[in-house]
mmCIF file of C-alpha atoms and ligand atoms in Angstrom:
data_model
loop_
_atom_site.group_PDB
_atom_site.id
_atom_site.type_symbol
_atom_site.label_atom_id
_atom_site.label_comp_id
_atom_site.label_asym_id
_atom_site.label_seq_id
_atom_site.Cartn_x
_atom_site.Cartn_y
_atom_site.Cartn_z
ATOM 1 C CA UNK A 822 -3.964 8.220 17.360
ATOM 2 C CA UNK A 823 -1.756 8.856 14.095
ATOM 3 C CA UNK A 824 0.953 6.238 14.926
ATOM 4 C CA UNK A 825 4.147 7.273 13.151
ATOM 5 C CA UNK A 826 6.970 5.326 15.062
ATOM 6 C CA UNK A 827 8.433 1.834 14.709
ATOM 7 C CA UNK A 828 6.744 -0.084 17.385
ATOM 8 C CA UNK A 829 3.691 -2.161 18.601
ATOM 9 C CA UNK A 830 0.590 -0.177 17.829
ATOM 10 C CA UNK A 831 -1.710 -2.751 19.036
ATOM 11 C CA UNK A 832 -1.788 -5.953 21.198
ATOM 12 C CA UNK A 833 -0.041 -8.156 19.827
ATOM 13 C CA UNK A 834 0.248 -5.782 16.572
ATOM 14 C CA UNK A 835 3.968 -4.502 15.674
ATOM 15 C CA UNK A 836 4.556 -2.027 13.061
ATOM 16 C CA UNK A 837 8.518 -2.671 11.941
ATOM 17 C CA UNK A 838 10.885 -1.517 9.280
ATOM 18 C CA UNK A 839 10.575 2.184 8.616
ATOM 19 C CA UNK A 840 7.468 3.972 8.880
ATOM 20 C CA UNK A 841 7.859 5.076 5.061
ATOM 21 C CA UNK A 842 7.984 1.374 3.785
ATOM 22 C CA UNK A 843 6.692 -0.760 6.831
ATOM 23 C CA UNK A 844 5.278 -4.380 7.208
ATOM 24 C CA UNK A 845 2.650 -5.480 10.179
ATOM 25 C CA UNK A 846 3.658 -8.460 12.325
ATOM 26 C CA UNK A 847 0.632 -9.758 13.507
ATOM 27 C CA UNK A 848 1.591 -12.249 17.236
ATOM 28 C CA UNK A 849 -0.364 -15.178 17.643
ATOM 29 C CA UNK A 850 0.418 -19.207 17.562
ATOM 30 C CA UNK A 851 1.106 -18.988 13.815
ATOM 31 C CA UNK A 852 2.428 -14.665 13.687
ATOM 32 C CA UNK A 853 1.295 -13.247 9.996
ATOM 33 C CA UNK A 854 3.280 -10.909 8.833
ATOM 34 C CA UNK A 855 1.674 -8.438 5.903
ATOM 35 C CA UNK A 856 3.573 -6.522 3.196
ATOM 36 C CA UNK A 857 7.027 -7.149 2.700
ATOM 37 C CA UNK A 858 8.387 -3.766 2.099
ATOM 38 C CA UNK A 859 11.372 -2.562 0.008
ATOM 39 C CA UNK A 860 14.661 -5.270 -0.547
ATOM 40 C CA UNK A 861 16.934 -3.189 0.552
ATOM 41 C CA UNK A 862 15.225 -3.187 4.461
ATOM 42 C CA UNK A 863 14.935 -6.792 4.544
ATOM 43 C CA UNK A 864 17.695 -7.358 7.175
ATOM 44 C CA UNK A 865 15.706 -4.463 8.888
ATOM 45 C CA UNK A 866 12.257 -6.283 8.933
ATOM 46 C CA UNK A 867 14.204 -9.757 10.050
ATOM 47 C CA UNK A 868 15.782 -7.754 12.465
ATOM 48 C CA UNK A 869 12.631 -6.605 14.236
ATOM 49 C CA UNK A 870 10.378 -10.097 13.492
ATOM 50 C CA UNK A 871 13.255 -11.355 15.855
ATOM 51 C CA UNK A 872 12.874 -8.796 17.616
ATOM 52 C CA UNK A 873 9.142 -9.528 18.376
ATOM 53 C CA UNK A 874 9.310 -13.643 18.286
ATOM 54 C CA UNK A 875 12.324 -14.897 19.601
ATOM 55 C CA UNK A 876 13.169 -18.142 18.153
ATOM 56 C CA UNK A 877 9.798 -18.781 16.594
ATOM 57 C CA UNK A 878 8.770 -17.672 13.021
ATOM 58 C CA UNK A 879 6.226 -15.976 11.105
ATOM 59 C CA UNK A 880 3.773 -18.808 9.478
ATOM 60 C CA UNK A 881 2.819 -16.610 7.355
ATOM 61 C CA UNK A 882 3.412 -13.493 5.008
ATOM 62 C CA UNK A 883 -0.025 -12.014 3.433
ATOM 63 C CA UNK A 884 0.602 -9.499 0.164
ATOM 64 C CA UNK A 885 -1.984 -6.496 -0.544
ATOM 65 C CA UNK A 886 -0.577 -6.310 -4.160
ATOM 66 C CA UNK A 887 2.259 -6.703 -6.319
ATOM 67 C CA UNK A 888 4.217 -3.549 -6.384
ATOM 68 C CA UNK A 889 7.802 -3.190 -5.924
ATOM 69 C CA UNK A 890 7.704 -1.524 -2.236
ATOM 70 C CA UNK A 891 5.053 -4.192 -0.759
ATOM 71 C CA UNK A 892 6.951 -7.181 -1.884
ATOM 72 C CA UNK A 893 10.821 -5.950 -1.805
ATOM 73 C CA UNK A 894 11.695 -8.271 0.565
ATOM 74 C CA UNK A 895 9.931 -11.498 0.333
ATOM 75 C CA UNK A 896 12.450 -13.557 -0.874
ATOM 76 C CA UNK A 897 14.692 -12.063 1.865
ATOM 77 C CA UNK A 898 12.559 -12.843 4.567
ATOM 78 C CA UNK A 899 11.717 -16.457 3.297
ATOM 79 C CA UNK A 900 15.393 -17.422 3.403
ATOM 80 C CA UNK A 901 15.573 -16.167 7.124
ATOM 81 C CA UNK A 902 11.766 -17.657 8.274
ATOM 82 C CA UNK A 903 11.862 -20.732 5.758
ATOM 83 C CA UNK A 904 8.648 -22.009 7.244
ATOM 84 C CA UNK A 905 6.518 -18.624 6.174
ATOM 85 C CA UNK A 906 3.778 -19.227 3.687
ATOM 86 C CA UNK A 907 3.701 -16.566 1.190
ATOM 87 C CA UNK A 908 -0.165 -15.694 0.417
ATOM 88 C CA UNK A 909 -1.604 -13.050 -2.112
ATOM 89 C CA UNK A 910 -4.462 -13.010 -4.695
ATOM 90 C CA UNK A 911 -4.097 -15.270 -8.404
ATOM 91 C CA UNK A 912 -4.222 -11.831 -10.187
ATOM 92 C CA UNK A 913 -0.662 -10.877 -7.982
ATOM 93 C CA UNK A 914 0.718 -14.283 -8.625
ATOM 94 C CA UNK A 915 -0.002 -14.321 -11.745
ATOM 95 C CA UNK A 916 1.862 -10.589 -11.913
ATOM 96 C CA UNK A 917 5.075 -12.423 -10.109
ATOM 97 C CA UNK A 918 4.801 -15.363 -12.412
ATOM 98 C CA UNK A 919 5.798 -13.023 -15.467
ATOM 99 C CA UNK A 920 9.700 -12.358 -16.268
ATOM 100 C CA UNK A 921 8.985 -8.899 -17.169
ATOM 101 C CA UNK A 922 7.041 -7.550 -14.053
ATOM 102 C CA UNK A 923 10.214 -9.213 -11.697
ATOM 103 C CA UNK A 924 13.192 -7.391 -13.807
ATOM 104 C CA UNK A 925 10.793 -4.011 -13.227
ATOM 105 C CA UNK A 926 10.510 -4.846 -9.555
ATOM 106 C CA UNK A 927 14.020 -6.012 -9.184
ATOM 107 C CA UNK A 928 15.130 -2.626 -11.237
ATOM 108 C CA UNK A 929 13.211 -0.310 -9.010
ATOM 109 C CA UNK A 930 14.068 -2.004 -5.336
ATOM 110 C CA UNK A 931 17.512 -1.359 -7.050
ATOM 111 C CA UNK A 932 16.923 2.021 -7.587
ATOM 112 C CA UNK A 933 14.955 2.761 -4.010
ATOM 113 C CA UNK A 934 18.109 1.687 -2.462
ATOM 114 C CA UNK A 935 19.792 5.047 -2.482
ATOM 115 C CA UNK A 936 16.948 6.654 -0.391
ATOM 116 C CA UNK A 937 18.472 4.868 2.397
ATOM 117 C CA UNK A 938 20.784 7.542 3.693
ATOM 118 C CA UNK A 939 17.512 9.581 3.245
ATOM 119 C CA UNK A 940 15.918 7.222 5.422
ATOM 120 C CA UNK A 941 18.618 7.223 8.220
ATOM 121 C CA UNK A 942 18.620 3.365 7.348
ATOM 122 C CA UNK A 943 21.756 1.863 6.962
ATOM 123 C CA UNK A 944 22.251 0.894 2.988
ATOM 124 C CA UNK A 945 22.929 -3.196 3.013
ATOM 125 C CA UNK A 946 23.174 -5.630 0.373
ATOM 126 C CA UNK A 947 20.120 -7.140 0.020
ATOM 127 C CA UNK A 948 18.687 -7.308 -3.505
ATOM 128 C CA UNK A 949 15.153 -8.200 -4.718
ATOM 129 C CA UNK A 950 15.107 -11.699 -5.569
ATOM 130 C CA UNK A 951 12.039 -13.834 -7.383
ATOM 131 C CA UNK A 952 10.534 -15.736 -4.991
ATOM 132 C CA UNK A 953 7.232 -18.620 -4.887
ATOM 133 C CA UNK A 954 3.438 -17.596 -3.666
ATOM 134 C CA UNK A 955 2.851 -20.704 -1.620
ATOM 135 C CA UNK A 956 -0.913 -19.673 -1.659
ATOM 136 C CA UNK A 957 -3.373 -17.665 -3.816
ATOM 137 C CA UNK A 958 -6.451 -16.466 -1.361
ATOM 138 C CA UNK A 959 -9.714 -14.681 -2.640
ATOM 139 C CA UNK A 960 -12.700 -12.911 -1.718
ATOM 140 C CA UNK A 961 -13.560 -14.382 1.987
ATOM 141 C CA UNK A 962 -11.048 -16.592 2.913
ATOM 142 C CA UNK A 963 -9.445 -16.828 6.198
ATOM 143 C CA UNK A 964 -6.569 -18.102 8.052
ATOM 144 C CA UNK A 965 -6.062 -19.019 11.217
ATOM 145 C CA UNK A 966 -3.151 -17.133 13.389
ATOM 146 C CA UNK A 967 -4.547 -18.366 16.442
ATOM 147 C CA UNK A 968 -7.751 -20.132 17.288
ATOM 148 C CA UNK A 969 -8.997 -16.507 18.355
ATOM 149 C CA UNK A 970 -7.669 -14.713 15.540
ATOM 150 C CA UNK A 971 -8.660 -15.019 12.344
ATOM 151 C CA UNK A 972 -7.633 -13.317 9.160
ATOM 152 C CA UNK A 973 -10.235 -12.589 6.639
ATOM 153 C CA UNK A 974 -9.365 -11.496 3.215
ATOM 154 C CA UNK A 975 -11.023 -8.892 1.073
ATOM 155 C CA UNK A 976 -10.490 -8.322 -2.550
ATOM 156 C CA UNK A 977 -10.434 -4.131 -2.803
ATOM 157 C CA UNK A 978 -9.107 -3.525 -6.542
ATOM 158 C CA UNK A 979 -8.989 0.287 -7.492
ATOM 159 C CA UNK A 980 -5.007 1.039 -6.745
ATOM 160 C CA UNK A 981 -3.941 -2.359 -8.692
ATOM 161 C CA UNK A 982 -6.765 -5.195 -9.849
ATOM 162 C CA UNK A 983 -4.654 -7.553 -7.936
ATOM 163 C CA UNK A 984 -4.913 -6.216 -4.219
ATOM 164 C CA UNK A 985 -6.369 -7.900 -1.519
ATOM 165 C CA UNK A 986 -7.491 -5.929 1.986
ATOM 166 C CA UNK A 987 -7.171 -8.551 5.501
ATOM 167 C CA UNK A 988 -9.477 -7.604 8.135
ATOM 168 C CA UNK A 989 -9.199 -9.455 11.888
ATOM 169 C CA UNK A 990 -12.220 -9.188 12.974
ATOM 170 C CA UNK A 991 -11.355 -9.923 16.724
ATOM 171 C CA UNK A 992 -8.560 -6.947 16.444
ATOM 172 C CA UNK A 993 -10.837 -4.572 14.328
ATOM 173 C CA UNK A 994 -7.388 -4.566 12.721
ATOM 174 C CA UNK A 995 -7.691 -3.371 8.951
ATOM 175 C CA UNK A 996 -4.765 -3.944 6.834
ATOM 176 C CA UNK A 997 -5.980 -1.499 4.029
ATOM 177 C CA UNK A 998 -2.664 -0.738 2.676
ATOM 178 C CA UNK A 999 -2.906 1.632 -0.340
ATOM 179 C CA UNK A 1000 -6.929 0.773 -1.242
ATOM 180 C CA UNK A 1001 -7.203 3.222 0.994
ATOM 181 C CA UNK A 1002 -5.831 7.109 0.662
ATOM 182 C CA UNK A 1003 -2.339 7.036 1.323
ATOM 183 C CA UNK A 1004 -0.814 9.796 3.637
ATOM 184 C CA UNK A 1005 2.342 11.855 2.938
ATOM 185 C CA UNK A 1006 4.766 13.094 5.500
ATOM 186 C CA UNK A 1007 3.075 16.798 5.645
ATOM 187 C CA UNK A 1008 -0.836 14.491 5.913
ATOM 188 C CA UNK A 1009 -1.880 15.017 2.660
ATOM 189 C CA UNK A 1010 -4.006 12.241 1.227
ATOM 190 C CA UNK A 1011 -3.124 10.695 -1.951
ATOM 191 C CA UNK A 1012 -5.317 9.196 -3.675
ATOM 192 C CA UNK A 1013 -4.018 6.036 -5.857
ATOM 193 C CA UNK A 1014 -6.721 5.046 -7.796
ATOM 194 C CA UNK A 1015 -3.821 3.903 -10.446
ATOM 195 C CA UNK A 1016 -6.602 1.343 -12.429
ATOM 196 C CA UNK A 1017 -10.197 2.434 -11.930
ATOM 197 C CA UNK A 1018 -11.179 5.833 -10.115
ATOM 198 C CA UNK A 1019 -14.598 4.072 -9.567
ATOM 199 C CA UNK A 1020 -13.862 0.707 -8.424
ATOM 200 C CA UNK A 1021 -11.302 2.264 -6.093
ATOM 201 C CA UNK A 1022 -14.289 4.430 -4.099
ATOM 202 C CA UNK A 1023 -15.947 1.914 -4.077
ATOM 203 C CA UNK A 1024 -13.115 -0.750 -2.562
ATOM 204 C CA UNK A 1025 -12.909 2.281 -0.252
ATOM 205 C CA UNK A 1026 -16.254 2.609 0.583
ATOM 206 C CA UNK A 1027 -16.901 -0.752 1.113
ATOM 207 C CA UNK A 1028 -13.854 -0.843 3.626
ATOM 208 C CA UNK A 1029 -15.610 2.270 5.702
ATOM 209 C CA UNK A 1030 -17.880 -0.035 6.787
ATOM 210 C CA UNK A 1031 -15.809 -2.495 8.799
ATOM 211 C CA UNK A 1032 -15.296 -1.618 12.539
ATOM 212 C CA UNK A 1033 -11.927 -0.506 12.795
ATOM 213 C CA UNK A 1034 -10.148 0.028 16.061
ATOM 214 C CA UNK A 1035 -6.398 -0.457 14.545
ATOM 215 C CA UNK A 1036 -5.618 0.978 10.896
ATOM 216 C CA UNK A 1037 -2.469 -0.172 8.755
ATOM 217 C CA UNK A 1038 -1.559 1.921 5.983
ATOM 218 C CA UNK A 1039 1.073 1.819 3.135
ATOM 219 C CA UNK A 1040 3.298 4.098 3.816
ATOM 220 C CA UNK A 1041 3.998 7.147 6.164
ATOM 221 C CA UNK A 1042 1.973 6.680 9.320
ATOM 222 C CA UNK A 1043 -0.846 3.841 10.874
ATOM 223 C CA UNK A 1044 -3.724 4.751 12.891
ATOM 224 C CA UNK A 1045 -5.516 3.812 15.986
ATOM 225 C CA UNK A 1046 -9.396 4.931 17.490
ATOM 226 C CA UNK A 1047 -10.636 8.039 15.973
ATOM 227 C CA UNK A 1048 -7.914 8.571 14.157
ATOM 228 C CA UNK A 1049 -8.640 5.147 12.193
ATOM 229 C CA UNK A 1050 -11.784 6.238 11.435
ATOM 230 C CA UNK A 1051 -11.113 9.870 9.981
ATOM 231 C CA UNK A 1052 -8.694 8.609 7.463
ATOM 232 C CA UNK A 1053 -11.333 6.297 6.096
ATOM 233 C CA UNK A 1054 -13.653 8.994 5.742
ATOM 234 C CA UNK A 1055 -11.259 11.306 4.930
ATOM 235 C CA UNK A 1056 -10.109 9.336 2.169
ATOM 236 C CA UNK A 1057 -13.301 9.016 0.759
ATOM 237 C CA UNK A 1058 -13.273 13.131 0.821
ATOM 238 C CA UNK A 1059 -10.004 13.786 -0.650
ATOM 239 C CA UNK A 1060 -10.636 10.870 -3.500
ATOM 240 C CA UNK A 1061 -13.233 13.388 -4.237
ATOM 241 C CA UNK A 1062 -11.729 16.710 -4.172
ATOM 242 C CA UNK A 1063 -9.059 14.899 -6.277
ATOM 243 C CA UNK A 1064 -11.430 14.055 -9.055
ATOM 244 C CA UNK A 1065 -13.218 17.672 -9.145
ATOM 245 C CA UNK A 1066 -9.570 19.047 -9.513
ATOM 246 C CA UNK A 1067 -8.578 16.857 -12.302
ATOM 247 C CA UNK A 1068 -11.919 16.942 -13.807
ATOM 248 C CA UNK A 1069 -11.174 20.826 -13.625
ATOM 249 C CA UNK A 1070 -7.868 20.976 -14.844
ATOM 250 C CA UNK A 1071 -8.635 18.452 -17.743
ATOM 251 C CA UNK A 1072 -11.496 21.164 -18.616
ATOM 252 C CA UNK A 1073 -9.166 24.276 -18.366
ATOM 253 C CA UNK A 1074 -6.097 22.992 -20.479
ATOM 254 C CA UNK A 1075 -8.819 21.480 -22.998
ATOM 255 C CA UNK A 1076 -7.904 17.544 -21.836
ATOM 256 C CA UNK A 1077 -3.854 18.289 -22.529
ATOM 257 C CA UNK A 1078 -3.139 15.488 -19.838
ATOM 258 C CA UNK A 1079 0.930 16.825 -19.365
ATOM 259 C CA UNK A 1080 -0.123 20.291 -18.464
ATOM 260 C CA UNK A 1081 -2.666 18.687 -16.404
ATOM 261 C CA UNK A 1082 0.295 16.743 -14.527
ATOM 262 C CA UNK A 1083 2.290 19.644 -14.324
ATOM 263 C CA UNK A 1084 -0.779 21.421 -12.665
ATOM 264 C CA UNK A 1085 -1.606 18.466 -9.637
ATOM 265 C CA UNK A 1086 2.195 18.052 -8.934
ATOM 266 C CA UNK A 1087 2.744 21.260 -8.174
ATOM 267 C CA UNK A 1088 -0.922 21.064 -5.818
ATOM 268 C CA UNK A 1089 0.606 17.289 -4.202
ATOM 269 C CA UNK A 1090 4.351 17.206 -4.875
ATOM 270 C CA UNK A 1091 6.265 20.468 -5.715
ATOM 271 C CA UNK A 1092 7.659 22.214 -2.834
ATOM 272 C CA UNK A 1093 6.662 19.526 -0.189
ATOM 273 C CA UNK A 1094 8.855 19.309 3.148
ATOM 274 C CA UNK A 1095 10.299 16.027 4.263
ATOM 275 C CA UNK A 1096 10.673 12.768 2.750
ATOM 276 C CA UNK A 1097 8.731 12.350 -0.760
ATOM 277 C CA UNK A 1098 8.237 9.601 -3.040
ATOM 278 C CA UNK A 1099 11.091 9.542 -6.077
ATOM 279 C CA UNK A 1100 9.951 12.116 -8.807
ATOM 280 C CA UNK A 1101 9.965 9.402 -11.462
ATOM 281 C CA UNK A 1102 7.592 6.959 -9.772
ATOM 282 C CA UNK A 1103 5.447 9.909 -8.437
ATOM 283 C CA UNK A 1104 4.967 11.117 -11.985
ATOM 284 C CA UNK A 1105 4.026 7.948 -13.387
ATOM 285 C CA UNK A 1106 1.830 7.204 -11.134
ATOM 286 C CA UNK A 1107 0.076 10.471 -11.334
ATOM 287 C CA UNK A 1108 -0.450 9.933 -15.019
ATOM 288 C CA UNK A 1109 -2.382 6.344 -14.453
ATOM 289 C CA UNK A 1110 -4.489 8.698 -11.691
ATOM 290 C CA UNK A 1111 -5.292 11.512 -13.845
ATOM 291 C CA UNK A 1112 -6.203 9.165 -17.026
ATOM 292 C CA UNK A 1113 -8.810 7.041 -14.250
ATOM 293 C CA UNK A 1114 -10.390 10.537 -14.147
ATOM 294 C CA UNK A 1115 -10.272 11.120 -17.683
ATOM 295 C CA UNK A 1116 -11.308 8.044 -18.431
ATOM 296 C CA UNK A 1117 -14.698 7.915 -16.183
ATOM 297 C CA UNK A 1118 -15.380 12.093 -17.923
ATOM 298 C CA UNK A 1119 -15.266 10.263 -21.214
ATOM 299 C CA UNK A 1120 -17.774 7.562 -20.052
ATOM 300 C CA UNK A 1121 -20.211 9.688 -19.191
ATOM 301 C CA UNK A 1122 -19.722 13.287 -21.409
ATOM 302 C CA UNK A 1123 -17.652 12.193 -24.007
ATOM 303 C CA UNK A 1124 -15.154 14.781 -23.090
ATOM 304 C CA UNK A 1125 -12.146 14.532 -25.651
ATOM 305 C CA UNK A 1126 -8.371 14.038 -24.621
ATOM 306 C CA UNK A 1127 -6.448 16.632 -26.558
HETATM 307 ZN ZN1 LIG B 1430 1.109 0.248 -4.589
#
């Protein structure tokens, strides 16, 4: 099932916030909660962890990477659930541990607070503030939630070198965030390979071969059963079709990479119903995607960037 609505998705699994920017509470003896969304829907994401657990607290709060909308609200959420243990990888630490990287995160959760009203979210006043990493996890660690419920984390660089995958075995709950494709409102796969189009397939692939019942995404929509399963493959598919576009764009306007943007944005962004990401960050981002592509034709034809 494609699981676009606020709401437990799983046992014991809540999906909360806003299904563009969400975060996964995960229930258990010590609840995990994973992402921490956008600042300015921190009171949001309290709102619902309450919500969920009563009087208890999260234990702990596990990162996939360090970009502005998947750690908005961390500092929010550790003044509300002081005992929460913030965990993501040394390379993402080491990202929050520089002054320049938190006045770019701070600047942009500023900036993604006017999409509220296009969110139906009420606006607030919570700001991105700097906050500690409590712990720095790697390839094959785990944490307990509960003595039957083990997180396991997987390091699955491609969209940023710093992201880390969890996996609970026991829930066949993947929380693949943006390694995987990442789904816009009309179902069209992204592809986000912002580092390495390479070593993002193959962080992908590698995830396709988990058993996955329950299937946490980035942004837009989560997945359950078949569903889970088709946007793994599928993401592998449109990571492809991606690169044989760019790779035939690059040819056709002889490696001029802005005409090349101009040619993929109107394919992915121009004239696209319903909520889309800001033009800015979209076209940035596209830019890092197309020049993984260009980079990897280079590699292996020489092809020349005009
Ligand atoms: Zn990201």
């Amino acid at each position: 099932m494609v699981v676009d609505q606020i709401g437990e998705i799983g046992d014991g699994i809540h999906m909360l916030g806003h299904r563009v920017i969400p975060v996964l509470l995960v229930d258990g003896d010590r609840p995990a909660l994973f992402d921490a969304g956008m600042a300015f829907l921190g009171p949001i994401y309290a709102r619902q962890v309450r919500q969920v657990l009563d009087d208890r607290q999260p234990a702990w709060c596990f990162l996939t990477h360090s970009h502005f909308d998947h750690c908005g609200a961390v500092a929010y959420l550790k003044a509300q659930f002081p005992k929460m243990k913030v965990v993501c990888s040394k390379k993402a630490a080491d990202v929050l541990g520089r002054p320049n990287a938190i006045s770019l995160i701070s600047d942009l959760n500023q900036f993604a607070a006017g999409m509220a009203a296009d969110l139906g979210v009420e606006s607030g006043d919570a700001h991105f503030e700097p906050f500690s990493v409590d712990v720095t996890a790697g390839e094959g660690d785990c944490f307990e939630i509960s003595p039957d419920l083990t997180v396991q984390t997987m390091e699955t660089p491609g969209h940023t070198w710093d992201f880390l995958s969890y996996y609970i075995p026991q829930r066949k709950l993947l929380v693949a965030s943006e390694a995987l494709g990442t789904p816009d409102e009309t179902g069209y796969i992204v592809t986000a390979c912002l580092v390495d189009y390479d070593v993002h397939y193959q962080s992908m692939q590698r995830l396709g071969t988990l058993d996955v019942e329950t299937l946490f995404l980035g942004h837009n929509y989560s997945c359950t059963g078949y569903d889970a399963r088709r946007h793994m493959a599928e993401s592998l598919v449109q990571s492809r079709r991606f690169r044989n576009m760019v790779e035939r764009f690059l040819a056709a306007e002889n490696g001029n990479i802005h005409a090349v943007m101009k040619r993929v944005k109107a394919v992915e962004w121009d004239g696209k119903s319903g909520f889309r990401q800001p033009e800015p960050a979209y076209v940035l981002n596209l830019e890092a995607r197309i020049k993984t592509v260009l980079r990897k034709m280079q590699a292996t034809r020489g092809f020349n960037e005009s």
